[in-house]
Amino acid sequence: MGEPLIYTYDIDGEDFTRAGEASSSVKNRLKMLGVDSAAIRKTAIAMYEGEINMVIHADGGTITVIISDDAITMVLADRGPGIPDIEKAMQEGYSTARPEVRSLGFGAGMGLPNMKRFTDEMKIDTVIGQGTTITMKVYLHSDGL
Amino acid sequence: MMPVKLKDILELPECRTLVSAAPDREVTKIFCCDLLSIAMSKAPAGCVWVTVMGNRNTLAVASLADAACIVLAEGVSLDEGTLAKAGEEGIAVLSTELPVFDIALEIHEAGGL
Ligand SMILES: Nc1ncnc2c1ncn2[C@@H]1O[C@H](COP(=O)(O)OP(=O)(O)OP(=O)(O)O)[C@@H](O)[C@H]1O
Ligand SMILES: [Mg+2]
């Protein structure tokens, strides 16, 4: 393929109804590029969970997706409250989601574990009071693109 | 055994079709869950997803997880905009007054899923 493709999305922290649109858009782009469907599914799930978390917990942010020959890299950067205890946040079932968010079906405490499970690399950088940047990578096989 | 098609589900007497989709799409399994991040990772591609969670995020999850069909139980519905979007994305949406288990059982008995 050559040069990596880079896409950037602004995620609106107010708008629940639009949360997930960036992930859908990436999914469609990957389909058009002919990326193998397992890698698309992994990317779509991980990015959606991250995108929703930015809306629910961090008042929005920016997602950058880099598609290169060997991997899909997602960088999710927000200016939210930060994550005080990453180890706890990564546990299945741990959630601080508010009641009104839970009533929409969120709050199982499975988002971060899903992101970890469906990606090949995941790194969380967080500073309390300043924000969180999560970088995730899904590897592509050499014949993937 | 004959593969189960979406039209077999669309024809169920207990269900109202809110959005139709490719009738010959094969459906794979029935999946019941209301928590979105569990559905996201566990719903099999091509499934019939039975839930009482009726909002825009339900559709986003169905779409990203490649569900063939959303069945809204307990008389739950979706707003017009979301239904229109489901149509664009080719995901069928049905609604029933039955509880989750009862409609899942009915789909199971009708289709052998
Ligand atoms: N971007 C973020 N900024 C601040 N806190 C976060 C962020 N992402 C996650 N968290 C914290 O980590 C917790 C666990 O996140 P996770 O996505 O696993 O669960 P959840 O969002 O609460 O529920 P679910 O994803 O199952 O709907 C959250 O409840 C929240 O406290
Ligand atoms: Mg989450």
mmCIF file of C-alpha atoms and ligand atoms in Angstrom:
data_model
loop_
_atom_site.group_PDB
_atom_site.id
_atom_site.type_symbol
_atom_site.label_atom_id
_atom_site.label_comp_id
_atom_site.label_asym_id
_atom_site.label_seq_id
_atom_site.Cartn_x
_atom_site.Cartn_y
_atom_site.Cartn_z
ATOM 1 C CA MET A 1 0.000 0.000 0.000
ATOM 2 C CA GLY A 2 2.875 2.405 0.695
ATOM 3 C CA GLU A 3 2.080 5.604 2.585
ATOM 4 C CA PRO A 4 -0.055 5.100 5.704
ATOM 5 C CA LEU A 5 -3.578 6.504 5.653
ATOM 6 C CA ILE A 6 -4.422 8.848 8.517
ATOM 7 C CA TYR A 7 -7.907 9.828 9.619
ATOM 8 C CA THR A 8 -8.860 12.158 12.445
ATOM 9 C CA TYR A 9 -12.209 12.394 14.213
ATOM 10 C CA ASP A 10 -13.467 14.944 16.726
ATOM 11 C CA ILE A 11 -15.658 13.249 19.298
ATOM 12 C CA ASP A 12 -18.434 15.379 20.745
ATOM 13 C CA GLY A 13 -18.704 14.802 24.481
ATOM 14 C CA GLU A 14 -22.310 15.932 24.690
ATOM 15 C CA ASP A 15 -23.898 13.834 22.042
ATOM 16 C CA PHE A 16 -24.758 10.280 23.002
ATOM 17 C CA THR A 17 -26.800 9.659 19.936
ATOM 18 C CA ARG A 18 -23.827 10.238 17.651
ATOM 19 C CA ALA A 19 -21.358 8.222 19.695
ATOM 20 C CA GLY A 20 -20.144 5.378 17.524
ATOM 21 C CA GLU A 21 -20.204 7.262 14.234
ATOM 22 C CA ALA A 22 -16.422 7.551 14.039
ATOM 23 C CA SER A 23 -16.073 3.811 14.621
ATOM 24 C CA SER A 24 -18.662 3.064 11.938
ATOM 25 C CA SER A 25 -16.870 5.312 9.529
ATOM 26 C CA VAL A 26 -13.539 3.571 10.172
ATOM 27 C CA LYS A 27 -15.196 0.201 9.779
ATOM 28 C CA ASN A 28 -16.568 1.198 6.374
ATOM 29 C CA ARG A 29 -13.215 2.576 5.233
ATOM 30 C CA LEU A 30 -11.441 -0.641 6.240
ATOM 31 C CA LYS A 31 -14.049 -2.658 4.352
ATOM 32 C CA MET A 32 -13.446 -0.605 1.239
ATOM 33 C CA LEU A 33 -9.703 -1.096 1.606
ATOM 34 C CA GLY A 34 -10.272 -4.840 1.666
ATOM 35 C CA VAL A 35 -8.813 -5.370 5.144
ATOM 36 C CA ASP A 36 -9.573 -8.870 6.425
ATOM 37 C CA SER A 37 -12.811 -9.089 8.344
ATOM 38 C CA ALA A 38 -11.341 -10.344 11.622
ATOM 39 C CA ALA A 39 -9.085 -7.293 11.839
ATOM 40 C CA ILE A 40 -12.008 -5.020 10.976
ATOM 41 C CA ARG A 41 -14.132 -6.529 13.735
ATOM 42 C CA LYS A 42 -11.358 -6.164 16.307
ATOM 43 C CA THR A 43 -10.740 -2.555 15.311
ATOM 44 C CA ALA A 44 -14.433 -1.657 15.275
ATOM 45 C CA ILE A 45 -15.111 -3.134 18.724
ATOM 46 C CA ALA A 46 -12.037 -1.617 20.368
ATOM 47 C CA MET A 47 -12.556 1.791 18.818
ATOM 48 C CA TYR A 48 -16.258 1.881 19.661
ATOM 49 C CA GLU A 49 -15.567 1.110 23.322
ATOM 50 C CA GLY A 50 -12.911 3.815 23.420
ATOM 51 C CA GLU A 51 -15.126 6.298 21.611
ATOM 52 C CA ILE A 52 -18.029 5.675 23.995
ATOM 53 C CA ASN A 53 -15.739 6.009 27.003
ATOM 54 C CA MET A 54 -14.578 9.394 25.727
ATOM 55 C CA VAL A 55 -18.195 10.530 25.541
ATOM 56 C CA ILE A 56 -19.353 9.019 28.851
ATOM 57 C CA HIS A 57 -16.348 9.583 31.055
ATOM 58 C CA ALA A 58 -14.273 12.332 29.473
ATOM 59 C CA ASP A 59 -16.446 14.857 27.645
ATOM 60 C CA GLY A 60 -15.165 13.989 24.182
ATOM 61 C CA GLY A 61 -11.791 14.263 22.496
ATOM 62 C CA THR A 62 -9.966 13.319 19.325
ATOM 63 C CA ILE A 63 -9.382 9.954 17.673
ATOM 64 C CA THR A 64 -6.617 9.453 15.140
ATOM 65 C CA VAL A 65 -6.553 6.263 13.095
ATOM 66 C CA ILE A 66 -3.440 5.293 11.164
ATOM 67 C CA ILE A 67 -3.707 2.481 8.665
ATOM 68 C CA SER A 68 -0.399 1.132 7.471
ATOM 69 C CA ASP A 69 0.692 -2.088 5.807
ATOM 70 C CA ASP A 70 1.278 -3.953 9.027
ATOM 71 C CA ALA A 71 -1.152 -2.477 11.561
ATOM 72 C CA ILE A 72 -4.127 -0.302 12.347
ATOM 73 C CA THR A 73 -3.198 2.151 15.094
ATOM 74 C CA MET A 74 -5.840 4.069 17.046
ATOM 75 C CA VAL A 75 -4.938 6.998 19.276
ATOM 76 C CA LEU A 76 -7.773 8.246 21.492
ATOM 77 C CA ALA A 77 -6.931 11.454 23.292
ATOM 78 C CA ASP A 78 -9.260 13.230 25.697
ATOM 79 C CA ARG A 79 -9.035 16.121 28.152
ATOM 80 C CA GLY A 80 -11.214 14.432 30.752
ATOM 81 C CA PRO A 81 -10.609 13.748 34.429
ATOM 82 C CA GLY A 82 -8.009 11.014 33.890
ATOM 83 C CA ILE A 83 -8.142 7.491 35.333
ATOM 84 C CA PRO A 84 -6.995 7.374 38.983
ATOM 85 C CA ASP A 85 -6.431 3.606 39.171
ATOM 86 C CA ILE A 86 -5.782 1.977 35.813
ATOM 87 C CA GLU A 87 -5.527 -1.527 37.238
ATOM 88 C CA LYS A 88 -8.965 -1.200 38.805
ATOM 89 C CA ALA A 89 -10.446 0.371 35.674
ATOM 90 C CA MET A 90 -9.172 -2.576 33.612
ATOM 91 C CA GLN A 91 -11.031 -5.095 35.799
ATOM 92 C CA GLU A 92 -14.131 -6.643 34.279
ATOM 93 C CA GLY A 93 -17.197 -5.248 36.025
ATOM 94 C CA TYR A 94 -15.603 -2.075 37.376
ATOM 95 C CA SER A 95 -17.582 0.990 36.328
ATOM 96 C CA THR A 96 -18.228 4.508 37.554
ATOM 97 C CA ALA A 97 -20.929 5.104 34.917
ATOM 98 C CA ARG A 98 -23.732 7.374 36.130
ATOM 99 C CA PRO A 99 -27.282 6.007 36.492
ATOM 100 C CA GLU A 100 -28.587 7.855 33.430
ATOM 101 C CA VAL A 101 -25.797 6.340 31.352
ATOM 102 C CA ARG A 102 -26.468 2.874 32.761
ATOM 103 C CA SER A 103 -30.088 3.197 31.760
ATOM 104 C CA LEU A 104 -28.878 3.412 28.142
ATOM 105 C CA GLY A 105 -27.143 0.041 28.449
ATOM 106 C CA PHE A 106 -23.641 1.175 29.398
ATOM 107 C CA GLY A 107 -21.812 0.457 32.631
ATOM 108 C CA ALA A 108 -21.089 -3.268 32.487
ATOM 109 C CA GLY A 109 -17.462 -2.384 33.124
ATOM 110 C CA MET A 110 -16.424 -4.335 30.053
ATOM 111 C CA GLY A 111 -15.242 -1.579 27.732
ATOM 112 C CA LEU A 112 -11.570 -1.384 28.691
ATOM 113 C CA PRO A 113 -11.279 -5.196 29.014
ATOM 114 C CA ASN A 114 -12.801 -5.503 25.525
ATOM 115 C CA MET A 115 -10.300 -2.987 24.165
ATOM 116 C CA LYS A 116 -7.468 -5.026 25.619
ATOM 117 C CA ARG A 117 -8.875 -8.327 24.411
ATOM 118 C CA PHE A 118 -9.554 -7.230 20.839
ATOM 119 C CA THR A 119 -6.276 -5.464 20.164
ATOM 120 C CA ASP A 120 -2.693 -6.689 19.917
ATOM 121 C CA GLU A 121 -1.212 -3.746 21.815
ATOM 122 C CA MET A 122 -2.802 -1.268 24.202
ATOM 123 C CA LYS A 123 -1.235 1.511 26.215
ATOM 124 C CA ILE A 124 -2.942 3.953 28.598
ATOM 125 C CA ASP A 125 -1.347 7.287 29.457
ATOM 126 C CA THR A 126 -3.334 9.270 31.943
ATOM 127 C CA VAL A 127 -2.784 12.367 34.049
ATOM 128 C CA ILE A 128 -5.334 13.199 36.727
ATOM 129 C CA GLY A 129 -7.142 16.405 35.913
ATOM 130 C CA GLN A 130 -5.592 16.620 32.444
ATOM 131 C CA GLY A 131 -6.784 13.708 30.395
ATOM 132 C CA THR A 132 -6.182 10.268 29.017
ATOM 133 C CA THR A 133 -4.567 9.000 25.833
ATOM 134 C CA ILE A 134 -5.148 5.398 24.858
ATOM 135 C CA THR A 135 -3.135 3.911 22.013
ATOM 136 C CA MET A 136 -4.238 0.606 20.501
ATOM 137 C CA LYS A 137 -2.851 -1.474 17.677
ATOM 138 C CA VAL A 138 -4.377 -4.266 15.604
ATOM 139 C CA TYR A 139 -1.806 -6.145 13.538
ATOM 140 C CA LEU A 140 -2.454 -6.861 9.895
ATOM 141 C CA HIS A 141 -1.043 -9.892 8.162
ATOM 142 C CA SER A 142 1.216 -9.027 5.268
ATOM 143 C CA ASP A 143 -1.557 -10.040 2.859
ATOM 144 C CA GLY A 144 -4.120 -7.992 4.772
ATOM 145 C CA LEU A 145 -4.231 -4.992 2.485
ATOM 146 C CA MET B 1 -30.832 -28.814 8.270
ATOM 147 C CA MET B 2 -31.982 -25.834 6.181
ATOM 148 C CA PRO B 3 -30.141 -22.621 7.001
ATOM 149 C CA VAL B 4 -32.392 -20.089 8.727
ATOM 150 C CA LYS B 5 -33.026 -16.940 6.721
ATOM 151 C CA LEU B 6 -33.954 -13.496 7.929
ATOM 152 C CA LYS B 7 -37.362 -13.851 6.283
ATOM 153 C CA ASP B 8 -38.181 -16.759 8.621
ATOM 154 C CA ILE B 9 -37.773 -14.340 11.516
ATOM 155 C CA LEU B 10 -39.595 -11.472 9.793
ATOM 156 C CA GLU B 11 -42.613 -13.729 9.333
ATOM 157 C CA LEU B 12 -43.063 -14.523 13.028
ATOM 158 C CA PRO B 13 -46.636 -13.661 14.017
ATOM 159 C CA GLU B 14 -45.604 -12.282 17.411
ATOM 160 C CA CYS B 15 -43.318 -9.663 15.843
ATOM 161 C CA ARG B 16 -43.998 -6.361 14.161
ATOM 162 C CA THR B 17 -41.471 -5.457 11.483
ATOM 163 C CA LEU B 18 -40.212 -1.903 12.039
ATOM 164 C CA VAL B 19 -37.394 -2.176 9.494
ATOM 165 C CA SER B 20 -37.030 -4.872 6.898
ATOM 166 C CA ALA B 21 -33.731 -6.044 5.398
ATOM 167 C CA ALA B 22 -32.358 -8.586 2.908
ATOM 168 C CA PRO B 23 -34.803 -11.486 3.401
ATOM 169 C CA ASP B 24 -32.339 -14.114 2.246
ATOM 170 C CA ARG B 25 -29.564 -13.149 4.641
ATOM 171 C CA GLU B 26 -28.627 -16.173 6.695
ATOM 172 C CA VAL B 27 -29.047 -15.798 10.440
ATOM 173 C CA THR B 28 -26.652 -17.666 12.660
ATOM 174 C CA LYS B 29 -27.735 -17.587 16.293
ATOM 175 C CA ILE B 30 -30.018 -16.002 18.844
ATOM 176 C CA PHE B 31 -28.256 -13.692 21.275
ATOM 177 C CA CYS B 32 -29.923 -12.113 24.331
ATOM 178 C CA CYS B 33 -28.292 -9.291 26.305
ATOM 179 C CA ASP B 34 -28.991 -5.692 27.322
ATOM 180 C CA LEU B 35 -25.568 -4.502 28.383
ATOM 181 C CA LEU B 36 -23.981 -2.974 25.331
ATOM 182 C CA SER B 37 -20.324 -3.691 25.972
ATOM 183 C CA ILE B 38 -21.107 -7.359 26.586
ATOM 184 C CA ALA B 39 -23.227 -7.535 23.443
ATOM 185 C CA MET B 40 -20.461 -5.768 21.545
ATOM 186 C CA SER B 41 -17.901 -8.444 22.276
ATOM 187 C CA LYS B 42 -20.132 -11.517 22.476
ATOM 188 C CA ALA B 43 -22.873 -11.113 19.853
ATOM 189 C CA PRO B 44 -21.993 -13.465 16.979
ATOM 190 C CA ALA B 45 -21.920 -12.047 13.448
ATOM 191 C CA GLY B 46 -25.254 -12.609 11.705
ATOM 192 C CA CYS B 47 -27.142 -13.106 14.960
ATOM 193 C CA VAL B 48 -30.685 -12.207 15.919
ATOM 194 C CA TRP B 49 -30.128 -9.934 18.917
ATOM 195 C CA VAL B 50 -32.977 -9.847 21.432
ATOM 196 C CA THR B 51 -32.895 -6.893 23.833
ATOM 197 C CA VAL B 52 -35.032 -4.406 25.756
ATOM 198 C CA MET B 53 -32.463 -1.654 25.192
ATOM 199 C CA GLY B 54 -33.950 0.583 22.531
ATOM 200 C CA ASN B 55 -31.756 3.561 21.707
ATOM 201 C CA ARG B 56 -29.336 4.780 19.059
ATOM 202 C CA ASN B 57 -26.458 2.956 20.735
ATOM 203 C CA THR B 58 -28.273 -0.362 20.314
ATOM 204 C CA LEU B 59 -28.059 0.159 16.571
ATOM 205 C CA ALA B 60 -24.410 1.231 16.721
ATOM 206 C CA VAL B 61 -23.531 -1.989 18.552
ATOM 207 C CA ALA B 62 -25.646 -4.144 16.222
ATOM 208 C CA SER B 63 -23.944 -2.580 13.250
ATOM 209 C CA LEU B 64 -20.385 -2.906 14.566
ATOM 210 C CA ALA B 65 -21.003 -6.483 15.723
ATOM 211 C CA ASP B 66 -22.610 -7.364 12.357
ATOM 212 C CA ALA B 67 -25.927 -8.503 13.815
ATOM 213 C CA ALA B 68 -28.500 -9.382 11.157
ATOM 214 C CA CYS B 69 -31.505 -8.321 13.145
ATOM 215 C CA ILE B 70 -32.532 -6.539 16.358
ATOM 216 C CA VAL B 71 -35.605 -7.872 18.143
ATOM 217 C CA LEU B 72 -36.951 -5.408 20.710
ATOM 218 C CA ALA B 73 -38.850 -7.244 23.442
ATOM 219 C CA GLU B 74 -41.378 -6.004 26.016
ATOM 220 C CA GLY B 75 -42.923 -3.544 23.560
ATOM 221 C CA VAL B 76 -39.758 -1.451 23.350
ATOM 222 C CA SER B 77 -39.320 0.659 20.216
ATOM 223 C CA LEU B 78 -36.755 2.906 18.545
ATOM 224 C CA ASP B 79 -37.106 6.508 17.401
ATOM 225 C CA GLU B 80 -37.740 7.282 13.732
ATOM 226 C CA GLY B 81 -34.233 8.543 13.048
ATOM 227 C CA THR B 82 -32.649 5.374 14.401
ATOM 228 C CA LEU B 83 -35.040 3.195 12.417
ATOM 229 C CA ALA B 84 -34.164 5.083 9.243
ATOM 230 C CA LYS B 85 -30.478 4.555 9.990
ATOM 231 C CA ALA B 86 -31.063 0.822 10.551
ATOM 232 C CA GLY B 87 -32.645 0.710 7.105
ATOM 233 C CA GLU B 88 -29.581 2.367 5.581
ATOM 234 C CA GLU B 89 -27.314 -0.101 7.315
ATOM 235 C CA GLY B 90 -29.353 -3.122 6.270
ATOM 236 C CA ILE B 91 -30.210 -4.250 9.785
ATOM 237 C CA ALA B 92 -33.755 -5.501 10.351
ATOM 238 C CA VAL B 93 -35.611 -4.278 13.440
ATOM 239 C CA LEU B 94 -38.576 -6.114 14.935
ATOM 240 C CA SER B 95 -40.686 -5.328 17.959
ATOM 241 C CA THR B 96 -42.740 -7.650 20.147
ATOM 242 C CA GLU B 97 -44.779 -7.391 23.319
ATOM 243 C CA LEU B 98 -43.301 -10.684 24.559
ATOM 244 C CA PRO B 99 -40.548 -10.856 27.181
ATOM 245 C CA VAL B 100 -36.993 -11.652 26.069
ATOM 246 C CA PHE B 101 -37.050 -15.346 26.912
ATOM 247 C CA ASP B 102 -40.424 -16.010 25.321
ATOM 248 C CA ILE B 103 -39.575 -14.422 21.998
ATOM 249 C CA ALA B 104 -36.145 -16.055 21.928
ATOM 250 C CA LEU B 105 -37.815 -19.410 22.534
ATOM 251 C CA GLU B 106 -40.286 -18.729 19.762
ATOM 252 C CA ILE B 107 -37.508 -17.850 17.324
ATOM 253 C CA HIS B 108 -35.677 -20.971 18.413
ATOM 254 C CA GLU B 109 -38.694 -23.174 17.795
ATOM 255 C CA ALA B 110 -39.549 -21.532 14.491
ATOM 256 C CA GLY B 111 -36.064 -21.570 13.062
ATOM 257 C CA GLY B 112 -34.145 -24.210 14.933
ATOM 258 C CA LEU B 113 -31.485 -21.626 15.830
HETATM 259 N N1 LIG C 1 -11.407 8.052 28.861
HETATM 260 C C1 LIG C 1 -11.648 7.889 30.164
HETATM 261 N N2 LIG C 1 -11.489 8.935 31.033
HETATM 262 C C2 LIG C 1 -11.733 8.777 32.347
HETATM 263 N N3 LIG C 1 -12.132 7.631 32.918
HETATM 264 C C3 LIG C 1 -12.300 6.561 32.124
HETATM 265 C C4 LIG C 1 -12.078 6.628 30.714
HETATM 266 N N4 LIG C 1 -12.312 5.403 30.188
HETATM 267 C C5 LIG C 1 -12.677 4.620 31.207
HETATM 268 N N5 LIG C 1 -12.671 5.294 32.385
HETATM 269 C C6 LIG C 1 -12.959 4.754 33.743
HETATM 270 O O1 LIG C 1 -12.756 3.340 33.719
HETATM 271 C C7 LIG C 1 -13.969 2.679 34.089
HETATM 272 C C8 LIG C 1 -14.081 1.375 33.331
HETATM 273 O O2 LIG C 1 -14.259 1.618 31.935
HETATM 274 P P1 LIG C 1 -15.005 0.532 31.031
HETATM 275 O O3 LIG C 1 -15.112 1.033 29.656
HETATM 276 O O4 LIG C 1 -14.320 -0.784 31.239
HETATM 277 O O5 LIG C 1 -16.447 0.422 31.710
HETATM 278 P P2 LIG C 1 -17.691 1.421 31.597
HETATM 279 O O6 LIG C 1 -17.449 2.417 30.514
HETATM 280 O O7 LIG C 1 -17.936 1.983 32.947
HETATM 281 O O8 LIG C 1 -18.867 0.430 31.196
HETATM 282 P P3 LIG C 1 -19.053 -0.289 29.748
HETATM 283 O O9 LIG C 1 -17.877 0.057 28.905
HETATM 284 O O10 LIG C 1 -19.114 -1.765 30.047
HETATM 285 O O11 LIG C 1 -20.340 0.236 29.199
HETATM 286 C C9 LIG C 1 -15.079 3.671 33.798
HETATM 287 O O12 LIG C 1 -16.245 3.419 34.527
HETATM 288 C C10 LIG C 1 -14.389 4.988 34.190
HETATM 289 O O13 LIG C 1 -14.385 5.156 35.578
HETATM 290 MG MG MG C 2 -16.876 1.799 28.623
#
